[in-house]
CSV table of C-alpha atoms in Angstrom, one decimal:
chain,number,residue,atom,x,y,z
A,1,MET,CA,0.0,0.1,0.0
A,2,SER,CA,1.3,3.5,-1.1
A,3,THR,CA,1.7,6.2,1.6
A,4,PRO,CA,2.6,10.0,1.1
A,5,ASP,CA,6.1,9.1,2.6
A,6,THR,CA,6.4,6.2,0.2
A,7,ASP,CA,5.4,8.1,-2.8
A,8,ARG,CA,7.7,11.1,-1.7
A,9,ASN,CA,10.6,8.9,-1.0
A,10,THR,CA,10.2,7.1,-4.5
A,11,GLU,CA,9.8,10.4,-6.2
A,12,ILE,CA,13.3,11.4,-4.5
A,13,ALA,CA,14.9,8.3,-5.4
A,14,ARG,CA,13.9,8.8,-9.4
A,15,GLN,CA,15.0,12.2,-9.4
A,16,PHE,CA,18.4,11.3,-7.7
A,17,ILE,CA,19.0,8.7,-10.5
A,18,GLU,CA,18.1,11.4,-13.2
A,19,ALA,CA,20.3,13.9,-11.8
A,20,ILE,CA,23.7,11.9,-11.4
A,21,PRO,CA,26.0,12.6,-14.3
A,22,HIS,CA,27.5,9.1,-14.5
A,23,SER,CA,24.0,7.5,-14.6
A,24,ARG,CA,23.1,9.6,-17.5
A,25,ALA,CA,26.5,8.9,-19.0
A,26,LEU,CA,26.2,5.3,-18.6
A,27,GLY,CA,22.4,5.3,-19.8
A,28,MET,CA,20.9,4.0,-16.6
A,29,ARG,CA,17.5,3.7,-16.7
A,30,LEU,CA,15.0,3.3,-13.6
A,31,ASP,CA,12.9,0.2,-14.5
A,32,GLU,CA,11.1,-0.3,-11.0
A,33,ILE,CA,10.9,1.7,-7.7
A,34,GLY,CA,9.0,0.9,-4.6
A,35,PRO,CA,9.4,1.1,-0.9
A,36,GLY,CA,12.9,0.0,-0.3
A,37,VAL,CA,13.4,-1.6,-3.7
A,38,ALA,CA,14.9,-0.4,-6.8
A,39,GLU,CA,15.8,-2.1,-10.3
A,40,ILE,CA,18.0,-0.1,-13.0
A,41,SER,CA,19.2,-1.2,-16.1
A,42,MET,CA,21.7,0.3,-18.9
A,43,PRO,CA,22.1,-0.8,-22.5
A,44,TYR,CA,25.3,-2.7,-23.6
A,45,ASP,CA,27.8,0.0,-24.8
A,46,ALA,CA,31.1,-0.6,-26.6
A,47,ARG,CA,32.5,2.4,-24.9
A,48,PHE,CA,32.3,0.5,-21.4
A,49,VAL,CA,34.0,-2.8,-22.6
A,50,GLY,CA,36.9,-3.9,-20.2
A,51,ASP,CA,38.3,-6.5,-22.6
A,52,PRO,CA,38.2,-5.6,-26.2
A,53,ARG,CA,38.9,-9.3,-27.2
A,54,SER,CA,35.7,-10.6,-25.5
A,55,GLY,CA,33.4,-7.6,-25.4
A,56,VAL,CA,32.8,-8.1,-22.0
A,57,LEU,CA,31.8,-4.9,-19.8
A,58,HIS,CA,34.5,-3.5,-17.8
A,59,GLY,CA,33.6,-4.4,-13.9
A,60,GLY,CA,33.6,-0.7,-12.9
A,61,VAL,CA,30.3,-0.3,-15.0
A,62,VAL,CA,28.7,-3.2,-13.1
A,63,SER,CA,29.8,-1.7,-9.6
A,64,ALA,CA,28.4,1.7,-10.7
A,65,LEU,CA,25.3,0.3,-11.7
A,66,MET,CA,24.9,-1.6,-8.6
A,67,ASP,CA,26.1,1.3,-6.1
A,68,THR,CA,23.3,3.6,-7.9
A,69,CYS,CA,20.6,0.8,-7.5
A,70,GLY,CA,21.6,0.4,-3.8
A,71,GLY,CA,21.4,4.1,-3.1
A,72,ALA,CA,18.0,4.3,-5.0
A,73,ALA,CA,16.6,1.3,-2.7
A,74,VAL,CA,17.7,3.3,0.3
A,75,MET,CA,16.1,6.6,-0.6
A,76,SER,CA,12.8,4.9,-1.6
A,77,HIS,CA,12.4,3.0,1.8
A,78,PRO,CA,9.6,4.6,3.6
A,79,ALA,CA,11.3,5.2,6.7
A,80,ALA,CA,14.6,6.8,5.1
A,81,PRO,CA,15.0,10.4,5.2
A,82,GLY,CA,15.8,10.9,1.5
A,83,ALA,CA,19.6,11.5,1.2
A,84,THR,CA,22.4,8.9,1.4
A,85,ALA,CA,25.9,8.1,0.3
A,86,THR,CA,27.8,4.7,0.1
A,87,LEU,CA,29.7,3.6,3.4
A,88,ASP,CA,30.7,0.2,2.1
A,89,LEU,CA,30.0,-2.0,-1.0
A,90,ARG,CA,31.2,-5.6,-1.4
A,91,ILE,CA,30.9,-7.0,-4.8
A,92,ASP,CA,31.3,-10.8,-5.8
A,93,TYR,CA,31.7,-10.9,-9.4
A,94,MET,CA,30.3,-14.3,-10.5
A,95,ARG,CA,30.6,-14.3,-14.2
A,96,PRO,CA,31.1,-12.0,-17.1
A,97,ALA,CA,27.9,-10.1,-18.4
A,98,THR,CA,27.2,-11.5,-21.9
A,99,PRO,CA,28.4,-9.0,-24.5
A,100,GLY,CA,25.8,-7.2,-26.4
A,101,GLN,CA,22.9,-7.8,-23.6
A,102,ARG,CA,21.2,-5.1,-21.4
A,103,ILE,CA,22.7,-5.3,-17.9
A,104,GLY,CA,20.2,-4.8,-14.7
A,105,ALA,CA,20.4,-4.7,-11.2
A,106,ARG,CA,18.0,-5.1,-8.4
A,107,ALA,CA,18.6,-4.0,-4.7
A,108,THR,CA,16.7,-4.2,-1.5
A,109,CYS,CA,17.0,-2.3,1.4
A,110,TYR,CA,16.3,-4.8,4.2
A,111,HIS,CA,17.3,-3.1,7.4
A,112,LEU,CA,17.5,0.6,8.4
A,113,THR,CA,19.0,2.0,11.8
A,114,ARG,CA,19.4,5.7,12.8
A,115,SER,CA,22.3,6.1,10.7
A,116,VAL,CA,23.1,3.1,8.4
A,117,ALA,CA,20.7,1.4,5.9
A,118,PHE,CA,21.8,-2.2,4.7
A,119,VAL,CA,21.2,-3.4,1.2
A,120,ARG,CA,21.4,-6.5,-0.9
A,121,ALA,CA,21.7,-6.5,-4.7
A,122,GLU,CA,22.2,-8.7,-7.7
A,123,ALA,CA,23.3,-7.7,-11.3
A,124,PHE,CA,22.1,-9.8,-14.3
A,125,ASP,CA,21.8,-9.8,-18.0
A,126,ASP,CA,19.0,-11.8,-20.0
A,127,ASP,CA,19.8,-14.9,-17.7
A,128,ARG,CA,18.2,-13.7,-14.5
A,129,GLU,CA,18.6,-17.0,-13.0
A,130,ASN,CA,22.4,-17.0,-13.2
A,131,PRO,CA,23.5,-13.4,-11.8
A,132,VAL,CA,26.6,-11.6,-13.2
A,133,ALA,CA,27.2,-10.2,-9.6
A,134,SER,CA,26.1,-9.9,-6.0
A,135,ALA,CA,26.7,-7.1,-3.6
A,136,SER,CA,26.1,-6.2,-0.1
A,137,GLY,CA,26.5,-2.7,1.1
A,138,ALA,CA,26.0,-0.1,3.8
A,139,PHE,CA,24.5,3.4,3.0
A,140,THR,CA,24.3,6.6,5.2
A,141,VAL,CA,21.2,7.4,6.7
A,142,ALA,CA,21.0,11.2,7.8
A,143,PRO,CA,19.0,11.7,11.1
A,144,ASP,CA,15.4,12.7,10.5
A,145,SER,CA,13.5,14.2,13.6
A,146,GLY,CA,10.3,13.2,11.8
A,147,ARG,CA,10.7,9.6,12.0
A,148,LYS,CA,8.8,7.3,14.5
A,149,SER,CA,11.5,6.2,17.3
A,150,SER,CA,10.2,2.6,16.8
A,151,GLU,CA,11.3,2.9,13.0
A,152,ALA,CA,15.0,4.7,14.0
A,153,ALA,CA,15.6,2.1,16.5
A,154,SER,CA,19.1,0.7,16.2
C-alpha cells in the first residue's frame, strides 16, 4: 500500500538517479522503484567494454550500476529521510555479463537503523537465474526528527 512518505521517497529516488551525471553517461534507466526496492538497467555499450577481445563490460560499470541501484533502494525506503551515500559496498563478481545484452541490477534495503541502511543487490543480464554479480552494502542515513522512534531504533 502506498503512503505519502513512500510516494515522496520514491520520487526523490527517481530524481536522484536522473540527476547523477554518471548515471546519464552510462545510460541508466530506472525500471522499478518501490518501498525499499529499486531496479535499474543500462544498455550494452562498446565504450564501456573492459576487454576488447571478448567484448565484456568493465567491472567498474557493474559496480556503478549496483551502487546507484543500492542508493535508490535506500532513498525509496519509507523510513529513510531521502539522502544517502555509500559507506561500504562489497561486490562478488560471479561471471562476465554477456556481451551485447542489457545489464540490470535489483537492490533491496532490508534493514535501517538511525544512521545506516543495509542493502543487498544482484546484477544480471538476460539470464536472471544466473547473476553476473551480487553485492551487500551499507549506506548512510541522515537523522530525521520526523521519523517515529520505533522505526529508527538501532
